[in-house]
Amino acid sequence: MAKSAEQGHPNQAFGWAATDTSGVLSPFKFSRRATGEKDVRFKVLYCGIRHSDLHMIKNEWGKSRYPIVPGHEVVGIVTEVGSKVEKLKVGDKVGVGCFVGACHSCDDCANDLENYCPKKIYTYGDTYYDGTATQGGYSDVMVAEERYVIHFPDNLPLDGGAPLLCAGITVYSPLKYFELTKPGMHIGVVGLGGLGHVAVKFAKAFGVKVTVISTSPGKKEEALERLGADSFVVSRDPDQMRAAMGTMDGIIDTVFAAHPLLPLIGLLKSHGKLILVAAPIDRPIELPVYALMSGFYLDI
């Protein structure tokens, strides 16, 4: 039997849903599934807003199914746990990110890489194991399998921690995986939106030198004074870009719009790493293969 802080509660939920491509969210009542033996139910207190939420509610990726309740940086307090839940209890601070399910039988799942599973289930806009539509965190309650629920430490505020469930892991993971966290390294961060902000803060916390690369000169003060970046380069200024050529060990590119990669490649040292973590939808990004092979960057 599930352990609950509110025994006998209904499964009805209230949220905000998009019903068409207008981008408008309207009040929406729907049902969450009953808490299963491996499930965690929690009261949603905060949910982040991501650029991908905007894409989904407007069907800009061509895969939205309405009505759709967006939100995949979902945090709150546990109100009920299933009988086989082992690591969480009623009253815990928790969160759910981008995924709520996978096949659990492929090589990727076996290696804790459910995000690569061909049968992964997204937090919203997808179909769950039981055939119901998944709905996200712009709602008052969430139910998810324990495997996909993150336990927040008591000293981490839920409102400030929610963005770590998508924006945070999106930039933290490549910094760690590509070993760009060694003090003394020089990292570039392209774009100073939601992802860019978190990338700068993580990189500085690791002790690396950080240069923000942006088309907007007006973001210089924010980058240097508020976020602690070491330098700022306006990507539309050829002189500033030339001065920074060949100085960076890695670049985290967070820009959602299509943009030329050649100038960014020119900023890297030999064997430097350019990591794209955003998904431009307006047109494909061109890969300058010759520049990669030859180190020839005269178009900057």
XYZ file of C-alpha atoms in Angstrom:
300
model
C 0.000 0.000 0.000
C 1.249 3.481 -0.815
C 2.338 5.688 2.058
C 0.582 9.041 1.770
C 0.404 12.361 3.574
C -3.143 12.792 2.265
C -4.829 9.392 2.135
C -7.828 9.092 -0.168
C -6.940 12.120 -2.304
C -8.278 12.123 -5.869
C -6.002 11.796 -8.865
C -7.337 14.949 -10.469
C -4.731 17.570 -11.281
C -4.898 21.190 -12.333
C -2.480 22.796 -14.752
C -1.942 25.160 -17.628
C -2.073 23.689 -21.119
C -1.572 24.697 -24.723
C -4.405 23.507 -26.954
C -3.089 24.806 -30.286
C -0.043 26.483 -31.851
C -0.931 29.999 -30.633
C 1.405 29.713 -27.662
C -1.372 30.595 -25.214
C -1.747 28.520 -22.023
C -5.207 28.009 -20.529
C -6.464 26.421 -17.274
C -6.702 22.666 -17.689
C -7.997 19.842 -15.500
C -6.704 16.323 -16.062
C -5.948 13.102 -14.187
C -2.608 11.878 -12.891
C -2.284 8.116 -12.574
C -2.688 6.470 -9.200
C 0.591 6.130 -7.314
C 2.121 2.787 -8.299
C 4.374 0.636 -6.149
C 7.532 2.257 -7.554
C 6.048 5.741 -7.952
C 6.517 8.998 -6.107
C 3.756 11.609 -5.966
C 4.667 15.162 -5.049
C 3.086 18.561 -4.734
C 4.573 20.863 -7.363
C 5.880 24.105 -5.889
C 8.013 25.472 -8.743
C 8.708 24.712 -12.395
C 11.296 26.303 -14.659
C 10.601 27.741 -18.101
C 12.843 26.480 -20.897
C 13.193 27.517 -24.524
C 12.138 24.001 -25.511
C 8.806 24.562 -23.711
C 8.106 27.391 -26.151
C 9.010 25.172 -29.095
C 6.659 22.462 -27.872
C 3.610 24.598 -27.122
C 3.925 26.162 -30.604
C 4.673 22.809 -32.275
C 7.852 24.201 -33.804
C 9.425 20.741 -33.742
C 6.393 19.193 -35.427
C 5.703 16.579 -32.754
C 3.371 18.270 -30.238
C 0.075 16.606 -29.360
C -2.539 18.824 -27.769
C -3.583 19.515 -25.097
C -0.073 19.730 -23.685
C 0.984 20.790 -20.186
C 4.646 21.863 -20.522
C 7.393 22.052 -17.918
C 10.325 19.710 -17.239
C 12.181 21.403 -14.387
C 9.622 20.309 -11.794
C 10.243 20.513 -8.044
C 8.168 20.067 -4.920
C 7.481 18.069 -1.754
C 6.681 14.336 -1.665
C 3.131 13.557 -0.520
C 2.975 9.829 -1.288
C 5.335 6.963 -2.130
C 4.703 3.462 -3.464
C 5.378 0.354 -1.416
C 8.601 -0.451 -3.315
C 10.076 3.045 -3.210
C 13.417 2.758 -1.402
C 15.194 6.117 -1.327
C 12.430 8.695 -0.861
C 9.796 9.376 1.776
C 6.881 11.701 2.397
C 8.134 15.230 3.075
C 11.307 14.977 0.968
C 12.250 17.763 -1.446
C 12.389 16.319 -4.972
C 12.438 17.150 -8.652
C 11.806 15.643 -12.092
C 13.671 16.629 -15.239
C 13.250 15.860 -18.945
C 12.436 12.130 -18.806
C 10.038 9.903 -16.880
C 10.593 6.536 -18.546
C 12.669 4.303 -20.832
C 12.878 0.644 -21.866
C 15.339 -0.292 -19.065
C 16.633 -3.175 -21.182
C 18.919 -1.652 -23.854
C 22.661 -1.017 -23.534
C 22.118 2.693 -22.919
C 19.705 2.079 -20.046
C 22.120 -0.480 -18.587
C 24.803 2.224 -18.550
C 22.595 4.929 -16.972
C 22.185 6.654 -20.334
C 18.394 6.595 -20.513
C 18.493 9.887 -22.424
C 19.817 7.912 -25.418
C 17.277 5.102 -25.113
C 15.244 4.846 -28.350
C 12.134 4.262 -26.221
C 12.672 7.048 -23.686
C 9.559 8.814 -22.453
C 9.586 12.582 -22.139
C 8.065 14.302 -19.122
C 5.379 15.828 -21.313
C 4.127 15.499 -24.863
C 4.784 11.762 -24.923
C 2.955 8.471 -24.272
C 3.520 6.612 -20.999
C 3.701 2.816 -20.596
C -0.042 2.653 -19.904
C -0.930 4.537 -23.091
C -1.793 7.840 -21.390
C -0.314 11.180 -22.399
C 2.475 12.519 -20.194
C 1.916 16.032 -18.844
C 4.527 18.326 -17.375
C 5.159 20.523 -14.391
C 2.932 23.517 -15.082
C 0.517 21.768 -12.735
C -0.150 21.237 -9.048
C 0.857 17.584 -8.707
C 3.320 15.185 -10.337
C 3.654 11.387 -10.310
C 6.829 9.685 -11.543
C 8.764 6.465 -11.078
C 11.410 6.776 -8.354
C 14.176 6.096 -10.889
C 13.428 9.472 -12.491
C 12.934 11.514 -9.315
C 15.868 13.505 -7.913
C 16.235 13.933 -4.145
C 17.138 17.549 -3.360
C 19.428 18.219 -0.391
C 17.836 20.226 2.403
C 20.186 23.181 1.886
C 19.319 23.607 -1.813
C 16.334 25.951 -2.333
C 13.736 24.440 -4.641
C 13.103 27.636 -6.591
C 16.778 28.199 -7.328
C 17.501 24.519 -7.865
C 14.756 23.791 -10.392
C 16.795 25.034 -13.425
C 19.491 22.479 -12.614
C 17.148 19.715 -13.821
C 17.510 20.781 -17.458
C 19.640 23.875 -18.030
C 22.030 22.837 -15.295
C 22.680 19.256 -16.381
C 22.762 20.323 -20.045
C 25.915 22.378 -19.460
C 27.369 20.572 -16.435
C 27.470 17.218 -18.221
C 29.636 18.284 -21.198
C 31.973 20.267 -18.964
C 32.627 17.108 -16.952
C 32.498 14.591 -19.812
C 34.951 16.515 -21.997
C 37.200 17.289 -19.012
C 36.877 21.052 -19.259
C 36.899 21.554 -15.509
C 40.619 21.771 -14.735
C 41.709 25.032 -13.104
C 43.660 27.162 -15.558
C 41.705 26.038 -18.607
C 40.024 28.671 -20.772
C 36.372 28.060 -21.670
C 34.139 30.053 -24.004
C 30.379 30.296 -23.490
C 28.377 31.351 -26.548
C 25.124 33.091 -25.683
C 24.010 34.441 -22.332
C 20.458 33.149 -22.079
C 19.235 30.504 -19.639
C 21.843 27.882 -20.554
C 24.631 30.414 -20.854
C 24.055 31.849 -17.395
C 24.349 28.425 -15.769
C 27.359 27.455 -17.908
C 29.276 30.526 -16.745
C 28.462 29.844 -13.085
C 29.463 26.167 -13.282
C 32.688 26.918 -15.158
C 33.691 29.581 -12.657
C 32.884 27.221 -9.785
C 35.307 24.719 -11.348
C 38.006 27.394 -11.368
C 38.435 27.823 -15.119
C 38.817 31.076 -17.033
C 35.553 31.994 -18.771
C 34.958 34.194 -21.811
C 31.395 34.987 -22.795
C 30.874 35.270 -26.570
C 27.778 37.203 -27.575
C 26.282 39.260 -30.386
C 24.907 41.697 -27.777
C 27.383 44.232 -26.323
C 24.727 45.162 -23.760
C 25.251 41.842 -21.964
C 28.875 42.619 -21.093
C 28.129 44.115 -17.672
C 25.924 41.191 -16.694
C 28.529 38.669 -17.819
C 31.436 40.303 -16.017
C 29.881 41.963 -12.983
C 26.954 39.701 -12.082
C 28.143 36.285 -13.250
C 31.886 36.676 -12.761
C 33.093 35.907 -16.298
C 36.707 36.873 -16.928
C 36.234 38.456 -20.341
C 33.618 39.278 -22.951
C 33.883 39.076 -26.738
C 31.400 40.592 -29.170
C 31.197 37.983 -31.908
C 30.288 40.597 -34.545
C 33.517 42.505 -33.877
C 36.248 41.036 -36.119
C 39.057 42.610 -34.094
C 37.830 41.125 -30.822
C 37.387 37.707 -32.425
C 40.878 37.748 -33.977
C 42.405 38.709 -30.645
C 40.848 35.639 -29.057
C 41.831 33.160 -31.799
C 43.459 29.953 -30.636
C 43.066 30.712 -26.923
C 40.262 28.404 -25.742
C 40.355 24.786 -24.615
C 36.630 24.377 -25.155
C 33.438 26.231 -26.052
C 29.900 25.572 -24.832
C 27.559 26.891 -27.534
C 24.069 27.594 -26.134
C 22.517 29.520 -29.049
C 19.187 28.237 -30.414
C 19.337 30.207 -33.684
C 21.395 29.033 -36.670
C 24.800 30.747 -36.692
C 28.214 30.247 -38.336
C 30.541 27.810 -36.577
C 33.737 28.787 -38.371
C 34.454 31.868 -36.225
C 33.973 29.783 -33.084
C 36.242 27.009 -34.299
C 38.892 29.656 -34.849
C 38.845 30.519 -31.152
C 39.850 26.996 -30.145
C 43.304 25.678 -29.483
C 44.351 22.592 -31.443
C 42.263 19.649 -30.198
C 39.892 22.081 -28.528
C 36.245 21.087 -28.183
C 33.197 22.903 -29.563
C 30.068 21.552 -27.855
C 26.613 22.482 -29.153
C 23.913 22.087 -26.494
C 21.055 23.967 -28.196
C 18.887 22.871 -31.116
C 18.435 25.513 -33.842
C 15.204 25.003 -35.784
C 15.206 27.793 -38.376
C 17.800 26.137 -40.640
C 20.550 23.516 -40.367
C 23.955 24.581 -39.105
C 26.736 24.159 -41.654
C 29.836 22.266 -40.557
C 33.050 23.732 -42.062
C 34.930 20.461 -42.518
C 37.904 22.001 -44.319
C 38.538 24.337 -41.412
C 38.461 21.401 -39.012
C 41.032 19.532 -41.098
C 43.360 22.401 -41.899
C 43.009 24.975 -39.136
C 42.326 27.591 -41.834
C 40.110 30.317 -40.346
C 40.604 33.382 -42.551
C 36.830 33.974 -42.775
C 36.744 35.291 -39.204
